Amino acid sequence: MTNLQEAFSPDSFRQNAHTLVDLLADYLESAQNQTITSVIPYQEPDESLAFWQTDYEQGAGNVEDFFRNVIEKSTHLHHPRYMGHQVTPPLPITAIASMFSGLLNNGMAVYEMGLVSNPLERILSELLANKIGFDENASGLLTSGGTLANLTALLAARAAKTDVWEEGTSEKLAVMVSEEAHYCIDRAARIMGMGSEGIIKVSTNEKLQIRTDLLEKYYNEATEKGFRVICIVGSACSTSTGSYDNLAEIGHFAHKHQIWFHVDGAHGGAVIFSEKYKHKVKGIAQADSVVIDWHKMLMTPALATALIFKRDEDAFKTFQQKAQYLWANQHSKDWFNSGKRTFECTKLMMSLKIYSILKAHGEQIFTENVEYLHGLAEKFANLVKARQNFELAIEPESNIVCFRLVSLDSNLNDLNSSIRKQLLQEGNFYIVQTTLKENVYLRVSLMNPLTTEADLNALLDEIERIGNQISGK
Ligand SMILES: *Cc1c(COP(=O)(O)O)cnc(C)c1O
């Protein structure tokens, strides 16, 4: 056998795969029962680089050792004390689906290269459209992450409101958004040439929601300065604190001024799966477009983001382009040719991963996850409030909680930053920090449905212990 033939050998694939799946199952077990050495085996970047450079210099070798190292040196999202960023510990079935997507590698852009994944993508889009409350005119797509999905939505908004795509323009376009919105909205507006003045950041109230009472004022000021506001973005929820904007009022404002209403529900849009929590996105059905990340609260591996349009035709206006070798007619609205509506040409078979969840566990699993994580945040907030030395930044509205240790004789920003740094170095918990109105807060995103109240109490104990150590008590 030649080298290439050997590399493609079904027998060695079978053998490797069994061994490596066992390795992953062992990881799952030790992470979930907390016997793995740490949640985050933090190393300084240069130290990590040196390790991998040495590994690289050894050339081809034992793949099992390589993957063992990968597991050992990665952040362990399946550990119940992983509470850091808003990335989900994926359901194990989705890892299998990822393997299928990896090996089958159907590139999606045209129907012929996505015979299965394009129909599945349509079914999943219709599921979300239905939950949002859109009618049968809606349609959607999957794309590589919330950042790209939000850019795509703003491009669609611009295509709907102007002729920039064909004609170019010197008109000053603008987008309105809360000052607490994810940075990718700002980035998208700048990519689109709106500049810093074209991204109008509306201030927030004490719950860090967009101040809808100021929308008219900001709008009028922008118009007087010669800007044409084409879109307003509602955050559902915001990233730092998990605050849901008042979508119903934003929708009303957008309708009045005939501007595009986009909802960035990358994180919290998932509440549409819960009767108990979907009131948080009341008014979402007024939106022209909605983004929801499947890889945040919906247990799918990154990246898998849905962008859903109220009107199917809007989706096709975003990128009107001729590509003779891909599709015959650029104007026909063929849902089955993925690349017509997405930034990507070749794309991962994302729908396969999501659909595998529905097949293995049913839709109810999404509801359970969303409700468990929101409920857990409420419990955590109560634990924080019950302890004298702690305070909440604000009452949590989602599964994100910001809080800090308070001690009369310390600089609280330094104290809390040092605590977070030490937690990272010790690696027994993974949490992050954020700054709100110049105050440093510790921040947890409760993403892991196997996290319990006992883990949360252990976290608070640990923070208190480190805090005492730092302030020399
Ligand atoms: C996470 C997040 C994004 C960015 O999404 P990615 O999938 O990380 O690109 C955008 N907006 C909000 C509100 C988010 O929470």
GROMACS .gro file of C-alpha atoms and ligand atoms in nm:
model
  488
    1MET     CA    1   0.000   0.000   0.000
    2THR     CA    2   0.117   0.352  -0.071
    3ASN     CA    3   0.124   0.608   0.204
    4LEU     CA    4  -0.194   0.767   0.071
    5GLN     CA    5  -0.375   0.437   0.048
    6GLU     CA    6  -0.275   0.355   0.403
    7ALA     CA    7  -0.392   0.699   0.523
    8PHE     CA    8  -0.738   0.630   0.377
    9SER     CA    9  -0.758   0.274   0.504
   10PRO     CA   10  -1.100   0.191   0.655
   11ASP     CA   11  -0.937  -0.057   0.890
   12SER     CA   12  -0.701   0.189   1.050
   13PHE     CA   13  -0.984   0.445   1.067
   14ARG     CA   14  -1.200   0.194   1.250
   15GLN     CA   15  -0.923   0.110   1.491
   16ASN     CA   16  -0.820   0.470   1.556
   17ALA     CA   17  -1.177   0.585   1.596
   18HIS     CA   18  -1.263   0.324   1.857
   19THR     CA   19  -0.957   0.410   2.061
   20LEU     CA   20  -1.014   0.784   2.033
   21VAL     CA   21  -1.385   0.768   2.110
   22ASP     CA   22  -1.291   0.576   2.424
   23LEU     CA   23  -1.053   0.858   2.508
   24LEU     CA   24  -1.335   1.111   2.470
   25ALA     CA   25  -1.572   0.900   2.678
   26ASP     CA   26  -1.308   0.880   2.951
   27TYR     CA   27  -1.277   1.259   2.933
   28LEU     CA   28  -1.653   1.300   2.968
   29GLU     CA   29  -1.659   1.069   3.266
   30SER     CA   30  -1.371   1.228   3.452
   31ALA     CA   31  -1.489   1.582   3.376
   32GLN     CA   32  -1.844   1.515   3.484
   33ASN     CA   33  -1.752   1.332   3.803
   34GLN     CA   34  -1.486   1.598   3.870
   35THR     CA   35  -1.191   1.361   3.893
   36ILE     CA   36  -1.010   1.526   3.601
   37THR     CA   37  -0.721   1.738   3.732
   38SER     CA   38  -0.869   2.079   3.655
   39VAL     CA   39  -1.142   2.274   3.481
   40ILE     CA   40  -0.885   2.490   3.310
   41PRO     CA   41  -0.522   2.379   3.297
   42TYR     CA   42  -0.406   2.735   3.249
   43GLN     CA   43  -0.058   2.798   3.110
   44GLU     CA   44   0.098   3.124   3.001
   45PRO     CA   45   0.076   3.156   2.620
   46ASP     CA   46   0.453   3.128   2.568
   47GLU     CA   47   0.473   2.818   2.785
   48SER     CA   48   0.195   2.654   2.586
   49LEU     CA   49   0.358   2.755   2.258
   50ALA     CA   50   0.689   2.605   2.369
   51PHE     CA   51   0.520   2.275   2.449
   52TRP     CA   52   0.359   2.254   2.105
   53GLN     CA   53   0.674   2.365   1.926
   54THR     CA   54   0.861   2.077   2.085
   55ASP     CA   55   0.577   1.844   1.991
   56TYR     CA   56   0.583   1.974   1.634
   57GLU     CA   57   0.958   1.925   1.602
   58GLN     CA   58   0.910   1.557   1.679
   59GLY     CA   59   0.717   1.524   1.350
   60ALA     CA   60   0.454   1.260   1.277
   61GLY     CA   61   0.399   1.019   1.562
   62ASN     CA   62   0.146   0.865   1.791
   63VAL     CA   63  -0.198   1.020   1.732
   64GLU     CA   64  -0.339   0.881   2.052
   65ASP     CA   65  -0.075   1.065   2.254
   66PHE     CA   66  -0.150   1.379   2.058
   67PHE     CA   67  -0.523   1.367   2.129
   68ARG     CA   68  -0.457   1.278   2.492
   69ASN     CA   69  -0.251   1.597   2.520
   70VAL     CA   70  -0.524   1.795   2.349
   71ILE     CA   71  -0.776   1.685   2.608
   72GLU     CA   72  -0.542   1.735   2.899
   73LYS     CA   73  -0.441   2.085   2.795
   74SER     CA   74  -0.784   2.216   2.691
   75THR     CA   75  -1.049   2.392   2.896
   76HIS     CA   76  -1.299   2.130   3.011
   77LEU     CA   77  -1.648   2.258   2.938
   78HIS     CA   78  -1.811   1.938   3.060
   79HIS     CA   79  -1.676   1.993   3.410
   80PRO     CA   80  -1.968   2.120   3.622
   81ARG     CA   81  -1.741   2.394   3.755
   82TYR     CA   82  -1.697   2.539   3.407
   83MET     CA   83  -1.893   2.866   3.433
   84GLY     CA   84  -1.685   3.092   3.212
   85HIS     CA   85  -1.780   3.207   2.867
   86GLN     CA   86  -2.111   3.157   2.690
   87VAL     CA   87  -2.010   2.842   2.506
   88THR     CA   88  -2.204   2.524   2.564
   89PRO     CA   89  -2.071   2.186   2.673
   90PRO     CA   90  -2.200   2.008   2.363
   91LEU     CA   91  -2.420   1.703   2.389
   92PRO     CA   92  -2.213   1.391   2.315
   93ILE     CA   93  -2.436   1.294   2.020
   94THR     CA   94  -2.329   1.615   1.845
   95ALA     CA   95  -1.967   1.508   1.860
   96ILE     CA   96  -2.062   1.198   1.666
   97ALA     CA   97  -2.252   1.417   1.419
   98SER     CA   98  -1.941   1.635   1.387
   99MET     CA   99  -1.745   1.326   1.292
  100PHE     CA  100  -1.998   1.248   1.020
  101SER     CA  101  -1.986   1.606   0.897
  102GLY     CA  102  -1.608   1.590   0.899
  103LEU     CA  103  -1.581   1.272   0.702
  104LEU     CA  104  -1.871   1.322   0.459
  105ASN     CA  105  -1.768   1.687   0.414
  106ASN     CA  106  -2.060   1.787   0.193
  107GLY     CA  107  -1.980   2.150   0.125
  108MET     CA  108  -2.334   2.293   0.133
  109ALA     CA  109  -2.296   2.586  -0.107
  110VAL     CA  110  -2.509   2.422  -0.373
  111TYR     CA  111  -2.782   2.165  -0.334
  112GLU     CA  112  -2.578   1.893  -0.501
  113MET     CA  113  -2.314   1.931  -0.230
  114GLY     CA  114  -2.563   1.935   0.055
  115LEU     CA  115  -2.831   1.683  -0.038
  116VAL     CA  116  -2.901   1.610   0.327
  117SER     CA  117  -2.775   1.916   0.511
  118ASN     CA  118  -2.966   2.174   0.304
  119PRO     CA  119  -3.311   2.020   0.369
  120LEU     CA  120  -3.222   1.973   0.738
  121GLU     CA  121  -3.118   2.338   0.754
  122ARG     CA  122  -3.454   2.441   0.616
  123ILE     CA  123  -3.644   2.226   0.865
  124LEU     CA  124  -3.445   2.372   1.157
  125SER     CA  125  -3.499   2.727   1.031
  126GLU     CA  126  -3.872   2.665   1.012
  127LEU     CA  127  -3.868   2.528   1.366
  128LEU     CA  128  -3.710   2.850   1.495
  129ALA     CA  129  -3.926   3.075   1.278
  130ASN     CA  130  -4.230   2.907   1.421
  131LYS     CA  131  -4.109   2.947   1.781
  132ILE     CA  132  -4.032   3.313   1.717
  133GLY     CA  133  -4.388   3.360   1.598
  134PHE     CA  134  -4.316   3.436   1.232
  135ASP     CA  135  -4.561   3.316   0.967
  136GLU     CA  136  -4.504   3.098   0.660
  137ASN     CA  137  -4.330   3.383   0.473
  138ALA     CA  138  -4.030   3.345   0.703
  139SER     CA  139  -3.712   3.161   0.617
  140GLY     CA  140  -3.367   3.120   0.761
  141LEU     CA  141  -3.017   2.989   0.730
  142LEU     CA  142  -2.723   2.868   0.933
  143THR     CA  143  -2.394   3.050   0.934
  144SER     CA  144  -2.059   3.053   1.111
  145GLY     CA  145  -2.131   3.228   1.439
  146GLY     CA  146  -2.329   3.516   1.581
  147THR     CA  147  -2.074   3.769   1.466
  148LEU     CA  148  -2.110   3.676   1.101
  149ALA     CA  149  -2.486   3.629   1.138
  150ASN     CA  150  -2.525   3.982   1.277
  151LEU     CA  151  -2.316   4.125   0.992
  152THR     CA  152  -2.531   3.931   0.746
  153ALA     CA  153  -2.848   4.069   0.906
  154LEU     CA  154  -2.720   4.426   0.885
  155LEU     CA  155  -2.626   4.371   0.521
  156ALA     CA  156  -2.979   4.246   0.458
  157ALA     CA  157  -3.117   4.553   0.634
  158ARG     CA  158  -2.907   4.777   0.413
  159ALA     CA  159  -3.009   4.587   0.099
  160ALA     CA  160  -3.374   4.626   0.196
  161LYS     CA  161  -3.346   4.999   0.265
  162THR     CA  162  -3.093   5.119   0.003
  163ASP     CA  163  -2.939   5.032  -0.330
  164VAL     CA  164  -2.581   5.038  -0.199
  165TRP     CA  165  -2.507   4.687  -0.324
  166GLU     CA  166  -2.544   4.793  -0.688
  167GLU     CA  167  -2.490   5.165  -0.685
  168GLY     CA  168  -2.259   5.236  -0.393
  169THR     CA  169  -2.343   5.547  -0.194
  170SER     CA  170  -2.212   5.856  -0.024
  171GLU     CA  171  -2.519   5.868   0.199
  172LYS     CA  172  -2.440   5.858   0.571
  173LEU     CA  173  -2.607   5.542   0.702
  174ALA     CA  174  -2.650   5.460   1.069
  175VAL     CA  175  -2.755   5.180   1.304
  176MET     CA  176  -2.898   5.225   1.655
  177VAL     CA  177  -2.807   4.982   1.930
  178SER     CA  178  -2.766   4.970   2.308
  179GLU     CA  179  -2.430   5.066   2.454
  180GLU     CA  180  -2.432   4.722   2.617
  181ALA     CA  181  -2.464   4.533   2.287
  182HIS     CA  182  -2.205   4.277   2.182
  183TYR     CA  183  -1.904   4.441   2.013
  184CYS     CA  184  -1.974   4.259   1.687
  185ILE     CA  185  -2.257   4.501   1.603
  186ASP     CA  186  -2.012   4.790   1.622
  187ARG     CA  187  -1.766   4.592   1.412
  188ALA     CA  188  -2.029   4.506   1.150
  189ALA     CA  189  -2.136   4.870   1.117
  190ARG     CA  190  -1.774   4.977   1.071
  191ILE     CA  191  -1.711   4.703   0.814
  192MET     CA  192  -2.010   4.845   0.627
  193GLY     CA  193  -1.847   5.186   0.619
  194MET     CA  194  -2.069   5.360   0.873
  195GLY     CA  195  -1.776   5.478   1.083
  196SER     CA  196  -1.793   5.550   1.454
  197GLU     CA  197  -2.064   5.813   1.414
  198GLY     CA  198  -2.284   5.575   1.219
  199ILE     CA  199  -2.308   5.342   1.514
  200ILE     CA  200  -2.542   5.517   1.752
  201LYS     CA  201  -2.504   5.373   2.102
  202VAL     CA  202  -2.811   5.437   2.310
  203SER     CA  203  -2.757   5.455   2.685
  204THR     CA  204  -2.904   5.198   2.920
  205ASN     CA  205  -3.116   5.203   3.235
  206GLU     CA  206  -3.028   5.059   3.577
  207LYS     CA  207  -3.101   4.708   3.451
  208LEU     CA  208  -2.861   4.774   3.161
  209GLN     CA  209  -3.142   4.758   2.905
  210ILE     CA  210  -3.161   5.004   2.618
  211ARG     CA  211  -3.344   5.322   2.722
  212THR     CA  212  -3.643   5.315   2.492
  213ASP     CA  213  -3.755   5.655   2.623
  214LEU     CA  214  -3.450   5.805   2.449
  215LEU     CA  215  -3.489   5.642   2.110
  216GLU     CA  216  -3.673   5.938   1.951
  217LYS     CA  217  -3.412   6.181   2.082
  218TYR     CA  218  -3.116   5.984   1.945
  219TYR     CA  219  -3.300   5.930   1.617
  220ASN     CA  220  -3.374   6.299   1.573
  221GLU     CA  221  -3.020   6.402   1.659
  222ALA     CA  222  -2.882   6.160   1.401
  223THR     CA  223  -3.126   6.277   1.135
  224GLU     CA  224  -3.035   6.640   1.203
  225LYS     CA  225  -2.670   6.552   1.154
  226GLY     CA  226  -2.754   6.412   0.812
  227PHE     CA  227  -2.759   6.043   0.898
  228ARG     CA  228  -3.013   5.801   0.765
  229VAL     CA  229  -3.090   5.541   1.032
  230ILE     CA  230  -3.160   5.213   0.854
  231CYS     CA  231  -3.174   4.969   1.144
  232ILE     CA  232  -3.216   4.930   1.517
  233VAL     CA  233  -3.079   4.628   1.702
  234GLY     CA  234  -3.231   4.484   2.019
  235SER     CA  235  -3.012   4.268   2.244
  236ALA     CA  236  -3.167   3.949   2.378
  237CYS     CA  237  -2.977   3.938   2.589
  238SER     CA  238  -2.670   4.159   2.633
  239THR     CA  239  -2.339   3.986   2.681
  240SER     CA  240  -2.193   4.131   3.002
  241THR     CA  241  -2.497   4.106   3.226
  242GLY     CA  242  -2.753   3.907   3.028
  243SER     CA  243  -3.005   4.195   3.018
  244TYR     CA  244  -3.295   4.162   2.774
  245ASP     CA  245  -3.392   4.480   2.590
  246ASN     CA  246  -3.760   4.570   2.566
  247LEU     CA  247  -3.819   4.427   2.220
  248ALA     CA  248  -4.186   4.525   2.203
  249GLU     CA  249  -4.103   4.894   2.245
  250ILE     CA  250  -3.809   4.879   2.005
  251GLY     CA  251  -4.036   4.708   1.753
  252HIS     CA  252  -4.292   4.982   1.787
  253PHE     CA  253  -4.025   5.249   1.733
  254ALA     CA  254  -3.883   5.068   1.427
  255HIS     CA  255  -4.226   5.031   1.274
  256LYS     CA  256  -4.306   5.397   1.324
  257HIS     CA  257  -3.990   5.509   1.142
  258GLN     CA  258  -3.992   5.229   0.885
  259ILE     CA  259  -3.648   5.108   0.985
  260TRP     CA  260  -3.525   4.750   1.001
  261PHE     CA  261  -3.561   4.580   1.339
  262HIS     CA  262  -3.295   4.321   1.410
  263VAL     CA  263  -3.281   4.110   1.726
  264ASP     CA  264  -2.942   3.987   1.839
  265GLY     CA  265  -3.060   3.683   2.032
  266ALA     CA  266  -2.728   3.501   1.992
  267HIS     CA  267  -2.729   3.405   2.357
  268GLY     CA  268  -3.077   3.450   2.500
  269GLY     CA  269  -3.293   3.394   2.192
  270ALA     CA  270  -3.299   3.031   2.305
  271VAL     CA  271  -3.575   3.120   2.554
  272ILE     CA  272  -3.823   3.078   2.267
  273PHE     CA  273  -3.805   2.709   2.359
  274SER     CA  274  -3.950   2.778   2.704
  275GLU     CA  275  -4.306   2.874   2.791
  276LYS     CA  276  -4.172   2.983   3.127
  277TYR     CA  277  -3.907   3.225   3.001
  278LYS     CA  278  -4.014   3.330   2.653
  279HIS     CA  279  -4.185   3.640   2.794
  280LYS     CA  280  -3.832   3.784   2.812
  281VAL     CA  281  -3.837   3.822   2.433
  282LYS     CA  282  -4.193   3.950   2.409
  283GLY     CA  283  -4.219   4.144   2.085
  284ILE     CA  284  -3.956   3.937   1.902
  285ALA     CA  285  -4.208   3.852   1.630
  286GLN     CA  286  -4.207   4.218   1.524
  287ALA     CA  287  -3.843   4.180   1.417
  288ASP     CA  288  -3.736   4.168   1.053
  289SER     CA  289  -3.448   3.936   1.142
  290VAL     CA  290  -3.334   3.735   1.444
  291VAL     CA  291  -3.001   3.572   1.528
  292ILE     CA  292  -2.979   3.272   1.763
  293ASP     CA  293  -2.660   3.078   1.837
  294TRP     CA  294  -2.718   2.705   1.861
  295HIS     CA  295  -2.374   2.679   2.022
  296LYS     CA  296  -2.464   2.888   2.326
  297MET     CA  297  -2.768   2.765   2.518
  298LEU     CA  298  -2.866   2.493   2.272
  299MET     CA  299  -2.590   2.237   2.332
  300THR     CA  300  -2.450   2.228   1.976
  301PRO     CA  301  -2.074   2.251   1.910
  302ALA     CA  302  -1.945   2.579   1.768
  303LEU     CA  303  -2.006   2.722   1.523
  304ALA     CA  304  -2.375   2.695   1.441
  305THR     CA  305  -2.584   3.010   1.424
  306ALA     CA  306  -2.933   3.062   1.291
  307LEU     CA  307  -3.035   3.380   1.111
  308ILE     CA  308  -3.410   3.391   1.060
  309PHE     CA  309  -3.585   3.644   0.836
  310LYS     CA  310  -3.946   3.746   0.865
  311ARG     CA  311  -3.971   3.766   0.484
  312ASP     CA  312  -3.801   3.503   0.272
  313GLU     CA  313  -3.723   3.752  -0.009
  314ASP     CA  314  -3.507   3.967   0.221
  315ALA     CA  315  -3.269   3.677   0.270
  316PHE     CA  316  -3.203   3.660  -0.103
  317LYS     CA  317  -3.131   4.030  -0.142
  318THR     CA  318  -2.831   4.026   0.093
  319PHE     CA  319  -2.573   3.891  -0.149
  320GLN     CA  320  -2.699   3.922  -0.505
  321GLN     CA  321  -2.424   3.787  -0.717
  322LYS     CA  322  -2.368   3.591  -1.031
  323ALA     CA  323  -2.170   3.272  -0.994
  324GLN     CA  324  -2.217   3.092  -1.321
  325TYR     CA  325  -2.052   2.772  -1.219
  326LEU     CA  326  -2.264   2.740  -0.904
  327TRP     CA  327  -2.616   2.833  -0.999
  328ALA     CA  328  -2.795   2.916  -1.320
  329ASN     CA  329  -3.015   3.203  -1.212
  330GLN     CA  330  -2.905   3.452  -0.949
  331HIS     CA  331  -3.258   3.584  -0.901
  332SER     CA  332  -3.440   3.259  -0.831
  333LYS     CA  333  -3.514   3.201  -0.465
  334ASP     CA  334  -3.386   2.848  -0.429
  335TRP     CA  335  -3.372   2.762  -0.062
  336PHE     CA  336  -3.168   2.451  -0.137
  337ASN     CA  337  -2.858   2.636  -0.262
  338SER     CA  338  -2.711   2.745   0.069
  339GLY     CA  339  -2.445   2.979  -0.070
  340LYS     CA  340  -2.695   3.221  -0.223
  341ARG     CA  341  -2.790   3.355   0.116
  342THR     CA  342  -2.476   3.302   0.324
  343PHE     CA  343  -2.143   3.478   0.337
  344GLU     CA  344  -1.975   3.139   0.322
  345CYS     CA  345  -1.944   2.946   0.000
  346THR     CA  346  -1.828   2.610   0.137
  347LYS     CA  347  -1.982   2.563   0.478
  348LEU     CA  348  -1.980   2.297   0.752
  349MET     CA  349  -2.278   2.062   0.767
  350MET     CA  350  -2.401   2.248   1.076
  351SER     CA  351  -2.758   2.131   1.046
  352LEU     CA  352  -2.649   1.771   1.096
  353LYS     CA  353  -2.521   1.846   1.446
  354ILE     CA  354  -2.838   2.021   1.555
  355TYR     CA  355  -3.070   1.771   1.392
  356SER     CA  356  -2.888   1.485   1.564
  357ILE     CA  357  -3.003   1.635   1.896
  358LEU     CA  358  -3.365   1.631   1.784
  359LYS     CA  359  -3.332   1.270   1.671
  360ALA     CA  360  -3.156   1.149   1.983
  361HIS     CA  361  -3.337   1.347   2.251
  362GLY     CA  362  -3.634   1.537   2.106
  363GLU     CA  363  -3.702   1.909   2.111
  364GLN     CA  364  -3.784   1.901   2.482
  365ILE     CA  365  -3.414   1.879   2.569
  366PHE     CA  366  -3.370   2.243   2.460
  367THR     CA  367  -3.653   2.351   2.687
  368GLU     CA  368  -3.504   2.158   2.978
  369ASN     CA  369  -3.161   2.312   2.929
  370VAL     CA  370  -3.284   2.670   2.898
  371GLU     CA  371  -3.506   2.635   3.203
  372TYR     CA  372  -3.246   2.460   3.415
  373LEU     CA  373  -2.979   2.720   3.340
  374HIS     CA  374  -3.208   3.017   3.401
  375GLY     CA  375  -3.331   2.858   3.723
  376LEU     CA  376  -2.976   2.790   3.835
  377ALA     CA  377  -2.887   3.157   3.790
  378GLU     CA  378  -3.181   3.255   4.010
  379LYS     CA  379  -3.055   3.012   4.276
  380PHE     CA  380  -2.704   3.148   4.249
  381ALA     CA  381  -2.827   3.504   4.289
  382ASN     CA  382  -3.001   3.396   4.610
  383LEU     CA  383  -2.685   3.231   4.740
  384VAL     CA  384  -2.490   3.551   4.670
  385LYS     CA  385  -2.749   3.764   4.846
  386ALA     CA  386  -2.753   3.533   5.147
  387ARG     CA  387  -2.382   3.590   5.207
  388GLN     CA  388  -2.284   3.908   5.382
  389ASN     CA  389  -1.953   3.955   5.199
  390PHE     CA  390  -2.099   3.938   4.852
  391GLU     CA  391  -2.312   4.161   4.635
  392LEU     CA  392  -2.487   4.123   4.302
  393ALA     CA  393  -2.430   4.376   4.023
  394ILE     CA  394  -2.793   4.338   3.921
  395GLU     CA  395  -3.062   4.073   3.953
  396PRO     CA  396  -2.990   3.822   3.676
  397GLU     CA  397  -3.239   3.798   3.393
  398SER     CA  398  -3.071   3.508   3.217
  399ASN     CA  399  -2.808   3.248   3.308
  400ILE     CA  400  -2.539   3.517   3.343
  401VAL     CA  401  -2.466   3.650   3.691
  402CYS     CA  402  -2.231   3.936   3.783
  403PHE     CA  403  -2.131   3.969   4.147
  404ARG     CA  404  -1.833   4.061   4.364
  405LEU     CA  405  -1.675   4.009   4.700
  406VAL     CA  406  -1.703   4.318   4.916
  407SER     CA  407  -1.477   4.392   5.203
  408LEU     CA  408  -1.461   4.730   5.369
  409ASP     CA  409  -1.085   4.758   5.387
  410SER     CA  410  -0.992   4.674   5.029
  411ASN     CA  411  -0.991   4.834   4.688
  412LEU     CA  412  -1.273   4.624   4.546
  413ASN     CA  413  -1.156   4.635   4.186
  414ASP     CA  414  -0.809   4.512   4.277
  415LEU     CA  415  -0.948   4.253   4.516
  416ASN     CA  416  -1.190   4.102   4.266
  417SER     CA  417  -0.941   4.110   3.978
  418SER     CA  418  -0.685   3.931   4.194
  419ILE     CA  419  -0.940   3.671   4.297
  420ARG     CA  420  -1.031   3.598   3.938
  421LYS     CA  421  -0.662   3.573   3.846
  422GLN     CA  422  -0.592   3.329   4.124
  423LEU     CA  423  -0.897   3.118   4.035
  424LEU     CA  424  -0.764   3.095   3.680
  425GLN     CA  425  -0.420   2.987   3.797
  426GLU     CA  426  -0.555   2.729   4.037
  427GLY     CA  427  -0.788   2.596   3.769
  428ASN     CA  428  -1.054   2.443   3.994
  429PHE     CA  429  -1.328   2.673   3.864
  430TYR     CA  430  -1.350   2.870   3.547
  431ILE     CA  431  -1.523   3.205   3.570
  432VAL     CA  432  -1.453   3.541   3.404
  433GLN     CA  433  -1.481   3.906   3.498
  434THR     CA  434  -1.641   4.216   3.355
  435THR     CA  435  -1.637   4.589   3.425
  436LEU     CA  436  -1.968   4.769   3.475
  437LYS     CA  437  -1.965   5.145   3.520
  438GLU     CA  438  -1.598   5.124   3.624
  439ASN     CA  439  -1.654   4.851   3.881
  440VAL     CA  440  -1.494   4.511   3.836
  441TYR     CA  441  -1.734   4.219   3.883
  442LEU     CA  442  -1.685   3.847   3.874
  443ARG     CA  443  -1.905   3.692   3.611
  444VAL     CA  444  -2.042   3.344   3.563
  445SER     CA  445  -2.231   3.212   3.262
  446LEU     CA  446  -2.404   2.900   3.384
  447MET     CA  447  -2.379   2.692   3.067
  448ASN     CA  448  -2.340   2.342   3.205
  449PRO     CA  449  -2.665   2.163   3.295
  450LEU     CA  450  -2.469   1.933   3.527
  451THR     CA  451  -2.365   2.225   3.748
  452THR     CA  452  -2.546   2.206   4.084
  453GLU     CA  453  -2.610   2.434   4.376
  454ALA     CA  454  -2.329   2.251   4.560
  455ASP     CA  455  -2.082   2.364   4.290
  456LEU     CA  456  -2.205   2.721   4.325
  457ASN     CA  457  -2.165   2.716   4.702
  458ALA     CA  458  -1.816   2.571   4.658
  459LEU     CA  459  -1.733   2.859   4.425
  460LEU     CA  460  -1.843   3.120   4.676
  461ASP     CA  461  -1.647   2.944   4.953
  462GLU     CA  462  -1.339   2.941   4.735
  463ILE     CA  463  -1.374   3.310   4.646
  464GLU     CA  464  -1.409   3.396   5.012
  465ARG     CA  465  -1.102   3.188   5.100
  466ILE     CA  466  -0.891   3.354   4.830
  467GLY     CA  467  -1.024   3.695   4.927
  468ASN     CA  468  -0.922   3.644   5.288
  469GLN     CA  469  -0.583   3.518   5.181
  470ILE     CA  470  -0.526   3.824   4.961
  471SER     CA  471  -0.636   4.075   5.223
  472GLY     CA  472  -0.423   3.890   5.480
  473LYS     CA  473  -0.704   3.770   5.705
  474LIG     C1  474  -2.198   3.553   2.173
  474LIG     C2  475  -2.269   3.670   2.121
  474LIG     C3  476  -2.239   3.721   1.994
  474LIG     C4  477  -2.127   3.667   1.909
  474LIG     O1  478  -2.158   3.539   1.864
  474LIG     P1  479  -2.041   3.439   1.817
  474LIG     O2  480  -2.117   3.317   1.785
  474LIG     O3  481  -1.948   3.427   1.932
  474LIG     O4  482  -1.975   3.501   1.698
  474LIG     C5  483  -2.314   3.826   1.948
  474LIG     N1  484  -2.412   3.880   2.022
  474LIG     C6  485  -2.443   3.834   2.144
  474LIG     C7  486  -2.555   3.898   2.220
  474LIG     C8  487  -2.373   3.728   2.198
  474LIG     O5  488  -2.404   3.681   2.320
   0.00000   0.00000   0.00000
